Short mmCIF file of N, CA, C and O and ligand atoms in Angstrom, two decimals:
data_model
loop_
_atom_site.label_atom_id
_atom_site.label_comp_id
_atom_site.label_asym_id
_atom_site.label_seq_id
_atom_site.Cartn_x
_atom_site.Cartn_y
_atom_site.Cartn_z
N MET Q 609 -16.67 200.53 38.08
CA MET Q 609 -17.87 199.87 37.56
C MET Q 609 -18.14 200.33 36.13
O MET Q 609 -18.13 201.51 35.85
N MET Q 610 -18.37 199.40 35.26
CA MET Q 610 -18.56 199.76 33.87
C MET Q 610 -19.98 200.26 33.62
O MET Q 610 -20.92 199.77 34.21
N HIS Q 611 -20.08 201.20 32.71
CA HIS Q 611 -21.38 201.79 32.37
C HIS Q 611 -22.12 200.87 31.41
O HIS Q 611 -21.80 200.79 30.23
N GLU Q 612 -23.13 200.18 31.92
CA GLU Q 612 -23.80 199.14 31.15
C GLU Q 612 -24.58 199.67 29.96
O GLU Q 612 -24.74 199.00 28.96
N ARG Q 613 -25.09 200.86 30.06
CA ARG Q 613 -25.96 201.38 29.01
C ARG Q 613 -25.23 202.23 27.98
O ARG Q 613 -25.81 202.65 27.00
N ARG Q 614 -23.97 202.49 28.25
CA ARG Q 614 -23.22 203.32 27.33
C ARG Q 614 -22.91 202.55 26.04
O ARG Q 614 -22.69 201.35 26.08
N ILE Q 615 -22.94 203.26 24.89
CA ILE Q 615 -22.53 202.65 23.63
C ILE Q 615 -21.23 203.31 23.21
O ILE Q 615 -21.17 204.53 23.05
N TRP Q 616 -20.19 202.51 23.04
CA TRP Q 616 -18.88 203.06 22.72
C TRP Q 616 -18.57 203.02 21.23
O TRP Q 616 -18.92 202.07 20.54
N SER Q 617 -17.90 204.05 20.78
CA SER Q 617 -17.42 204.15 19.41
C SER Q 617 -15.94 203.75 19.42
O SER Q 617 -15.12 204.43 20.03
N VAL Q 618 -15.63 202.65 18.75
CA VAL Q 618 -14.31 202.04 18.87
C VAL Q 618 -13.39 202.45 17.72
O VAL Q 618 -13.75 202.31 16.55
N THR Q 619 -12.21 202.93 18.06
CA THR Q 619 -11.17 203.24 17.08
C THR Q 619 -9.98 202.34 17.35
O THR Q 619 -9.53 202.23 18.49
N THR Q 620 -9.47 201.71 16.30
CA THR Q 620 -8.31 200.83 16.47
C THR Q 620 -7.02 201.65 16.45
O THR Q 620 -6.83 202.51 15.58
N ILE Q 621 -6.16 201.40 17.42
CA ILE Q 621 -4.87 202.07 17.51
C ILE Q 621 -3.79 201.00 17.40
O ILE Q 621 -3.79 200.03 18.16
N GLU Q 622 -2.87 201.18 16.44
CA GLU Q 622 -1.89 200.13 16.17
C GLU Q 622 -0.73 200.14 17.17
O GLU Q 622 -0.19 199.09 17.51
N SER Q 623 -0.32 201.33 17.61
CA SER Q 623 0.89 201.38 18.42
C SER Q 623 0.57 201.69 19.88
O SER Q 623 -0.29 202.52 20.19
N ALA Q 624 1.28 201.02 20.77
CA ALA Q 624 1.09 201.22 22.20
C ALA Q 624 1.45 202.65 22.59
O ALA Q 624 0.80 203.26 23.45
N GLU Q 625 2.48 203.20 21.93
CA GLU Q 625 2.90 204.57 22.25
C GLU Q 625 1.81 205.57 21.88
O GLU Q 625 1.52 206.50 22.63
N GLU Q 626 1.21 205.36 20.71
CA GLU Q 626 0.15 206.28 20.29
C GLU Q 626 -1.04 206.18 21.24
O GLU Q 626 -1.64 207.19 21.62
N LEU Q 627 -1.38 204.96 21.65
CA LEU Q 627 -2.49 204.79 22.58
C LEU Q 627 -2.20 205.48 23.91
O LEU Q 627 -3.04 206.19 24.45
N ALA Q 628 -1.00 205.29 24.44
CA ALA Q 628 -0.64 205.91 25.72
C ALA Q 628 -0.70 207.43 25.62
O ALA Q 628 -1.15 208.12 26.54
N ARG Q 629 -0.30 207.95 24.45
CA ARG Q 629 -0.35 209.40 24.26
C ARG Q 629 -1.80 209.88 24.23
O ARG Q 629 -2.16 210.87 24.86
N LYS Q 630 -2.65 209.17 23.53
CA LYS Q 630 -4.06 209.56 23.46
C LYS Q 630 -4.72 209.51 24.85
O LYS Q 630 -5.53 210.37 25.20
N LEU Q 631 -4.36 208.50 25.62
CA LEU Q 631 -5.01 208.31 26.91
C LEU Q 631 -4.56 209.33 27.95
O LEU Q 631 -5.28 209.61 28.91
N THR Q 632 -3.37 209.89 27.77
CA THR Q 632 -2.85 210.81 28.79
C THR Q 632 -2.93 212.27 28.37
O THR Q 632 -2.97 213.14 29.22
N GLU Q 633 -2.94 212.55 27.08
CA GLU Q 633 -2.82 213.95 26.66
C GLU Q 633 -4.14 214.59 26.29
O GLU Q 633 -4.21 215.79 26.07
N SER Q 634 -5.21 213.80 26.18
CA SER Q 634 -6.48 214.36 25.77
C SER Q 634 -7.61 213.87 26.67
O SER Q 634 -7.52 212.79 27.26
N THR Q 635 -8.65 214.67 26.74
CA THR Q 635 -9.89 214.26 27.39
C THR Q 635 -10.86 213.89 26.28
O THR Q 635 -11.12 214.69 25.39
N TRP Q 636 -11.36 212.67 26.33
CA TRP Q 636 -12.21 212.17 25.25
C TRP Q 636 -13.67 212.16 25.68
O TRP Q 636 -13.98 212.12 26.87
N THR Q 637 -14.55 212.19 24.68
CA THR Q 637 -15.97 212.07 25.00
C THR Q 637 -16.21 210.72 25.67
O THR Q 637 -15.44 209.76 25.49
N LEU Q 638 -17.30 210.64 26.43
CA LEU Q 638 -17.53 209.47 27.28
C LEU Q 638 -17.86 208.20 26.51
O LEU Q 638 -17.86 207.12 27.06
N CYS Q 639 -18.13 208.34 25.21
CA CYS Q 639 -18.43 207.17 24.39
C CYS Q 639 -17.22 206.74 23.57
O CYS Q 639 -17.35 205.98 22.62
N THR Q 640 -16.02 207.21 23.95
CA THR Q 640 -14.81 206.87 23.20
C THR Q 640 -14.21 205.56 23.70
O THR Q 640 -14.10 205.34 24.91
N ALA Q 641 -13.83 204.71 22.75
CA ALA Q 641 -13.10 203.49 23.09
C ALA Q 641 -11.99 203.28 22.08
O ALA Q 641 -12.14 203.63 20.90
N PHE Q 642 -10.89 202.72 22.55
CA PHE Q 642 -9.77 202.39 21.68
C PHE Q 642 -9.55 200.88 21.74
O PHE Q 642 -9.67 200.27 22.79
N GLU Q 643 -9.20 200.30 20.58
CA GLU Q 643 -8.86 198.89 20.56
C GLU Q 643 -7.41 198.74 20.15
O GLU Q 643 -6.94 199.38 19.20
N HIS Q 644 -6.69 197.94 20.91
CA HIS Q 644 -5.27 197.73 20.64
C HIS Q 644 -4.90 196.30 21.01
O HIS Q 644 -5.12 195.88 22.15
N ARG Q 645 -4.41 195.56 20.04
CA ARG Q 645 -3.96 194.19 20.27
C ARG Q 645 -4.98 193.33 21.03
O ARG Q 645 -4.66 192.69 22.03
N GLY Q 646 -6.23 193.36 20.56
CA GLY Q 646 -7.24 192.48 21.14
C GLY Q 646 -7.81 192.96 22.47
O GLY Q 646 -8.57 192.24 23.11
N HIS Q 647 -7.42 194.16 22.88
CA HIS Q 647 -7.93 194.72 24.12
C HIS Q 647 -8.64 196.04 23.83
O HIS Q 647 -8.15 196.84 23.02
N LEU Q 648 -9.74 196.24 24.52
CA LEU Q 648 -10.48 197.50 24.39
C LEU Q 648 -10.24 198.36 25.62
O LEU Q 648 -10.19 197.86 26.74
N PHE Q 649 -10.05 199.64 25.36
CA PHE Q 649 -9.92 200.61 26.43
C PHE Q 649 -11.15 201.51 26.35
O PHE Q 649 -11.26 202.35 25.46
N LEU Q 650 -12.11 201.28 27.24
CA LEU Q 650 -13.41 201.95 27.19
C LEU Q 650 -13.43 203.11 28.17
O LEU Q 650 -13.13 202.91 29.37
N ASN Q 651 -13.77 204.29 27.69
CA ASN Q 651 -13.88 205.43 28.60
C ASN Q 651 -14.99 205.15 29.60
O ASN Q 651 -16.16 205.05 29.24
N ASP Q 652 -14.61 205.03 30.85
CA ASP Q 652 -15.56 204.64 31.90
C ASP Q 652 -15.77 205.78 32.90
O ASP Q 652 -16.30 205.56 33.98
N ALA Q 653 -15.32 206.97 32.54
CA ALA Q 653 -15.48 208.12 33.44
C ALA Q 653 -16.96 208.45 33.58
O ALA Q 653 -17.77 208.19 32.70
N THR Q 654 -17.31 209.05 34.73
CA THR Q 654 -18.71 209.39 34.96
C THR Q 654 -19.08 210.71 34.29
O THR Q 654 -20.22 210.93 33.94
N SER Q 655 -18.10 211.59 34.07
CA SER Q 655 -18.35 212.82 33.33
C SER Q 655 -17.05 213.27 32.70
O SER Q 655 -15.97 212.81 33.08
N GLU Q 656 -17.15 214.17 31.72
CA GLU Q 656 -15.93 214.62 31.05
C GLU Q 656 -15.04 215.43 31.98
O GLU Q 656 -13.85 215.60 31.73
N ASP Q 657 -15.63 215.93 33.08
CA ASP Q 657 -14.84 216.72 34.03
C ASP Q 657 -14.17 215.86 35.09
O ASP Q 657 -13.30 216.33 35.81
N SER Q 658 -14.60 214.61 35.18
CA SER Q 658 -14.03 213.75 36.23
C SER Q 658 -12.81 213.04 35.70
O SER Q 658 -12.47 213.14 34.52
N ALA Q 659 -12.14 212.30 36.57
CA ALA Q 659 -10.92 211.60 36.19
C ALA Q 659 -11.18 210.68 35.00
O ALA Q 659 -12.22 210.02 34.93
N GLN Q 660 -10.23 210.63 34.08
CA GLN Q 660 -10.38 209.83 32.87
C GLN Q 660 -10.07 208.37 33.19
O GLN Q 660 -8.93 207.91 33.09
N GLU Q 661 -11.13 207.67 33.57
CA GLU Q 661 -10.98 206.27 33.95
C GLU Q 661 -11.37 205.39 32.77
O GLU Q 661 -12.37 205.65 32.11
N TYR Q 662 -10.58 204.34 32.53
CA TYR Q 662 -10.86 203.43 31.42
C TYR Q 662 -10.99 202.00 31.92
O TYR Q 662 -10.20 201.55 32.75
N ALA Q 663 -11.99 201.32 31.41
CA ALA Q 663 -12.11 199.88 31.63
C ALA Q 663 -11.28 199.19 30.55
O ALA Q 663 -11.39 199.52 29.37
N VAL Q 664 -10.43 198.27 30.95
CA VAL Q 664 -9.63 197.52 30.00
C VAL Q 664 -10.29 196.15 29.83
O VAL Q 664 -10.45 195.40 30.80
N VAL Q 665 -10.72 195.87 28.60
CA VAL Q 665 -11.53 194.70 28.32
C VAL Q 665 -10.88 193.87 27.22
O VAL Q 665 -10.55 194.38 26.15
N LYS Q 666 -10.68 192.59 27.50
CA LYS Q 666 -10.09 191.70 26.50
C LYS Q 666 -11.19 191.09 25.65
O LYS Q 666 -12.20 190.62 26.17
N ARG Q 667 -10.96 191.11 24.34
CA ARG Q 667 -11.90 190.48 23.40
C ARG Q 667 -11.50 189.01 23.26
O ARG Q 667 -10.42 188.70 22.75
N LEU Q 668 -12.33 188.11 23.73
CA LEU Q 668 -11.99 186.69 23.72
C LEU Q 668 -12.37 186.05 22.38
O LEU Q 668 -13.18 186.57 21.63
N GLY Q 669 -11.75 184.90 22.11
CA GLY Q 669 -11.94 184.22 20.84
C GLY Q 669 -13.37 183.80 20.56
O GLY Q 669 -13.78 183.69 19.40
N ASP Q 670 -14.15 183.59 21.61
CA ASP Q 670 -15.54 183.15 21.41
C ASP Q 670 -16.51 184.32 21.30
O ASP Q 670 -17.72 184.14 21.34
N GLY Q 671 -15.98 185.54 21.20
CA GLY Q 671 -16.83 186.70 21.01
C GLY Q 671 -17.33 187.33 22.30
O GLY Q 671 -18.06 188.32 22.27
N THR Q 672 -16.91 186.79 23.43
CA THR Q 672 -17.28 187.40 24.71
C THR Q 672 -16.15 188.33 25.17
O THR Q 672 -15.09 188.40 24.54
N PHE Q 673 -16.41 189.03 26.24
CA PHE Q 673 -15.47 190.04 26.71
C PHE Q 673 -15.17 189.86 28.19
O PHE Q 673 -16.06 189.53 28.97
N LEU Q 674 -13.92 190.10 28.53
CA LEU Q 674 -13.48 189.95 29.90
C LEU Q 674 -12.83 191.27 30.34
O LEU Q 674 -11.84 191.71 29.74
N GLN Q 675 -13.40 191.90 31.37
CA GLN Q 675 -12.74 193.11 31.88
C GLN Q 675 -11.60 192.70 32.79
O GLN Q 675 -11.80 191.97 33.76
N VAL Q 676 -10.39 193.14 32.46
CA VAL Q 676 -9.22 192.71 33.22
C VAL Q 676 -8.65 193.81 34.11
O VAL Q 676 -7.87 193.54 35.02
N GLU Q 677 -9.04 195.04 33.86
CA GLU Q 677 -8.45 196.15 34.61
C GLU Q 677 -9.38 197.35 34.57
O GLU Q 677 -10.27 197.45 33.72
N SER Q 678 -9.16 198.26 35.49
CA SER Q 678 -9.77 199.58 35.43
C SER Q 678 -8.67 200.55 35.81
O SER Q 678 -8.08 200.45 36.89
N ILE Q 679 -8.36 201.47 34.90
CA ILE Q 679 -7.19 202.33 35.09
C ILE Q 679 -7.58 203.79 34.91
O ILE Q 679 -8.27 204.14 33.96
N THR Q 680 -7.13 204.62 35.84
CA THR Q 680 -7.38 206.05 35.72
C THR Q 680 -6.20 206.69 34.99
O THR Q 680 -5.19 207.04 35.59
N PHE Q 681 -6.32 206.80 33.69
CA PHE Q 681 -5.21 207.32 32.88
C PHE Q 681 -5.04 208.83 33.06
O PHE Q 681 -3.97 209.36 32.79
N GLY Q 682 -6.09 209.50 33.49
CA GLY Q 682 -5.99 210.94 33.67
C GLY Q 682 -4.92 211.35 34.67
O GLY Q 682 -4.44 212.48 34.65
N TRP Q 683 -4.54 210.45 35.54
CA TRP Q 683 -3.55 210.76 36.56
C TRP Q 683 -2.18 210.21 36.21
O TRP Q 683 -1.25 210.29 37.00
N CYS Q 684 -2.04 209.64 35.04
CA CYS Q 684 -0.79 208.97 34.67
C CYS Q 684 0.11 209.85 33.82
O CYS Q 684 -0.35 210.62 32.99
N SER Q 685 1.42 209.68 34.00
CA SER Q 685 2.38 210.22 33.05
C SER Q 685 2.33 209.34 31.81
O SER Q 685 1.77 208.24 31.83
N PHE Q 686 2.93 209.82 30.72
CA PHE Q 686 2.99 209.03 29.50
C PHE Q 686 3.68 207.69 29.76
O PHE Q 686 3.19 206.63 29.35
N ASP Q 687 4.81 207.72 30.44
CA ASP Q 687 5.58 206.49 30.67
C ASP Q 687 4.77 205.47 31.47
O ASP Q 687 4.80 204.28 31.20
N ARG Q 688 4.07 205.98 32.46
CA ARG Q 688 3.29 205.08 33.30
C ARG Q 688 2.13 204.48 32.50
O ARG Q 688 1.84 203.30 32.60
N ALA Q 689 1.48 205.33 31.71
CA ALA Q 689 0.36 204.85 30.89
C ALA Q 689 0.86 203.79 29.90
O ALA Q 689 0.20 202.76 29.69
N LEU Q 690 2.01 204.04 29.29
CA LEU Q 690 2.56 203.07 28.35
C LEU Q 690 2.83 201.74 29.06
O LEU Q 690 2.55 200.66 28.53
N GLY Q 691 3.33 201.82 30.28
CA GLY Q 691 3.56 200.60 31.06
C GLY Q 691 2.26 199.83 31.28
O GLY Q 691 2.23 198.60 31.14
N TYR Q 692 1.21 200.54 31.63
CA TYR Q 692 -0.09 199.90 31.85
C TYR Q 692 -0.60 199.25 30.56
O TYR Q 692 -1.14 198.14 30.58
N VAL Q 693 -0.45 199.98 29.44
CA VAL Q 693 -0.94 199.46 28.16
C VAL Q 693 -0.20 198.16 27.82
O VAL Q 693 -0.82 197.15 27.45
N LEU Q 694 1.12 198.19 27.94
CA LEU Q 694 1.92 197.00 27.59
C LEU Q 694 1.60 195.85 28.53
O LEU Q 694 1.52 194.69 28.12
N HIS Q 695 1.41 196.16 29.79
CA HIS Q 695 1.10 195.13 30.77
C HIS Q 695 -0.25 194.47 30.44
O HIS Q 695 -0.35 193.24 30.41
N ALA Q 696 -1.24 195.30 30.17
CA ALA Q 696 -2.59 194.76 29.91
C ALA Q 696 -2.61 193.95 28.61
O ALA Q 696 -3.16 192.85 28.56
N THR Q 697 -2.00 194.49 27.55
CA THR Q 697 -2.08 193.79 26.27
C THR Q 697 -1.14 192.59 26.24
O THR Q 697 -1.30 191.72 25.39
N GLY Q 698 -0.19 192.54 27.17
CA GLY Q 698 0.66 191.37 27.28
C GLY Q 698 -0.05 190.20 27.93
O GLY Q 698 0.50 189.11 28.02
N GLY Q 699 -1.27 190.43 28.40
CA GLY Q 699 -2.08 189.35 28.96
C GLY Q 699 -1.79 189.05 30.41
O GLY Q 699 -2.32 188.11 30.97
N ARG Q 700 -0.98 189.89 31.04
CA ARG Q 700 -0.58 189.56 32.40
C ARG Q 700 -1.66 189.84 33.44
O ARG Q 700 -1.56 189.43 34.58
N ASP Q 701 -2.69 190.58 33.06
CA ASP Q 701 -3.79 190.83 34.00
C ASP Q 701 -4.90 189.81 33.86
O ASP Q 701 -5.84 189.80 34.63
N ASP Q 702 -4.82 188.96 32.85
CA ASP Q 702 -5.99 188.18 32.47
C ASP Q 702 -6.48 187.22 33.54
O ASP Q 702 -7.66 186.93 33.63
N GLY Q 703 -5.57 186.71 34.34
CA GLY Q 703 -5.99 185.74 35.35
C GLY Q 703 -6.25 186.36 36.70
O GLY Q 703 -6.47 185.66 37.68
N GLY Q 704 -6.23 187.69 36.77
CA GLY Q 704 -6.35 188.36 38.06
C GLY Q 704 -7.72 188.23 38.69
O GLY Q 704 -8.70 187.91 38.02
N ASP Q 705 -7.78 188.50 39.98
CA ASP Q 705 -9.04 188.42 40.71
C ASP Q 705 -10.06 189.41 40.17
O ASP Q 705 -11.26 189.22 40.31
N PHE Q 706 -9.55 190.48 39.58
CA PHE Q 706 -10.43 191.54 39.09
C PHE Q 706 -11.21 191.11 37.85
O PHE Q 706 -12.28 191.65 37.57
N ALA Q 707 -10.66 190.14 37.11
CA ALA Q 707 -11.23 189.80 35.80
C ALA Q 707 -12.69 189.37 35.93
O ALA Q 707 -13.03 188.51 36.74
N THR Q 708 -13.54 189.95 35.10
CA THR Q 708 -14.95 189.63 35.16
C THR Q 708 -15.56 189.75 33.76
O THR Q 708 -15.17 190.61 32.98
N HIS Q 709 -16.50 188.86 33.44
CA HIS Q 709 -17.14 188.92 32.13
C HIS Q 709 -18.05 190.13 32.04
O HIS Q 709 -18.80 190.42 32.98
N VAL Q 710 -17.97 190.83 30.94
CA VAL Q 710 -18.78 192.02 30.71
C VAL Q 710 -19.39 191.93 29.31
O VAL Q 710 -18.99 191.08 28.50
N ASN Q 711 -20.34 192.80 29.04
CA ASN Q 711 -21.02 192.76 27.75
C ASN Q 711 -21.16 194.18 27.19
O ASN Q 711 -22.25 194.73 27.13
N PRO Q 712 -20.02 194.78 26.81
CA PRO Q 712 -20.07 196.18 26.35
C PRO Q 712 -20.79 196.31 25.01
O PRO Q 712 -20.74 195.40 24.18
N ARG Q 713 -21.45 197.42 24.81
CA ARG Q 713 -22.13 197.71 23.55
C ARG Q 713 -21.19 198.55 22.70
O ARG Q 713 -20.86 199.68 23.05
N LEU Q 714 -20.73 197.95 21.59
CA LEU Q 714 -19.68 198.57 20.78
C LEU Q 714 -20.16 198.89 19.38
O LEU Q 714 -20.93 198.14 18.79
N GLU Q 715 -19.66 199.99 18.84
CA GLU Q 715 -19.91 200.35 17.46
C GLU Q 715 -18.61 200.84 16.85
O GLU Q 715 -17.72 201.30 17.56
N THR Q 716 -18.50 200.75 15.52
CA THR Q 716 -17.39 201.42 14.85
C THR Q 716 -17.73 202.91 14.79
O THR Q 716 -18.88 203.31 15.00
N ALA Q 717 -16.71 203.71 14.48
CA ALA Q 717 -16.95 205.15 14.38
C ALA Q 717 -18.02 205.45 13.32
O ALA Q 717 -18.85 206.34 13.48
N ASP Q 718 -18.01 204.69 12.22
CA ASP Q 718 -19.00 204.89 11.16
C ASP Q 718 -20.42 204.57 11.63
O ASP Q 718 -21.37 205.29 11.33
N GLN Q 719 -20.56 203.48 12.37
CA GLN Q 719 -21.88 203.11 12.89
C GLN Q 719 -22.34 204.12 13.93
O GLN Q 719 -23.52 204.42 14.04
N HIS Q 720 -21.41 204.63 14.70
CA HIS Q 720 -21.77 205.43 15.87
C HIS Q 720 -22.29 206.82 15.51
O HIS Q 720 -23.34 207.22 15.97
N ARG Q 721 -21.55 207.51 14.67
CA ARG Q 721 -21.87 208.89 14.27
C ARG Q 721 -22.02 209.81 15.47
O ARG Q 721 -21.16 210.61 15.76
N ARG Q 722 -23.11 209.70 16.21
CA ARG Q 722 -23.36 210.69 17.25
C ARG Q 722 -24.31 210.11 18.29
O ARG Q 722 -25.25 209.42 17.97
N CYS Q 723 -24.06 210.39 19.55
CA CYS Q 723 -24.97 209.98 20.62
C CYS Q 723 -25.06 211.13 21.61
O CYS Q 723 -24.35 212.13 21.47
N PRO Q 724 -25.91 211.02 22.62
CA PRO Q 724 -26.02 212.14 23.57
C PRO Q 724 -24.70 212.48 24.26
O PRO Q 724 -24.52 213.59 24.74
N LEU Q 725 -23.77 211.53 24.30
CA LEU Q 725 -22.51 211.77 24.98
C LEU Q 725 -21.50 212.54 24.13
O LEU Q 725 -20.59 213.16 24.65
N CYS Q 726 -21.66 212.48 22.81
CA CYS Q 726 -20.69 213.17 21.95
C CYS Q 726 -21.38 214.16 21.01
O CYS Q 726 -20.74 214.87 20.26
N GLY Q 727 -22.71 214.19 21.03
CA GLY Q 727 -23.44 215.08 20.14
C GLY Q 727 -23.28 216.51 20.58
O GLY Q 727 -23.26 217.45 19.87
ZN1 ZN V 1345 -21.18 209.17 21.10
#
């Protein structure tokens, strides 16, 4: 379940390998989000100590958002995480039963600066 009140600070990541490395090798603050190839990976964990779960959200052409996946990257190897990233950004999850419209609150890192989750 996505955190409706959370405001995410979005950083664009160009390479799938770099994104997979970030998602598996580090624990990020709860307001961290990565954008890669039109998809957002929003930290959806309930606390920094819990499993690093990410909501995978596609940015649609009309400015709305579709959540296509929820993945616990904290339990993934690098190879597995890379597979998930490529699968999601390849659009193969888009028509799945899981897909649901969401309305995440997003900021750039400059806009975000600091919130109770990362302050
Ligand atoms: Zn924050």
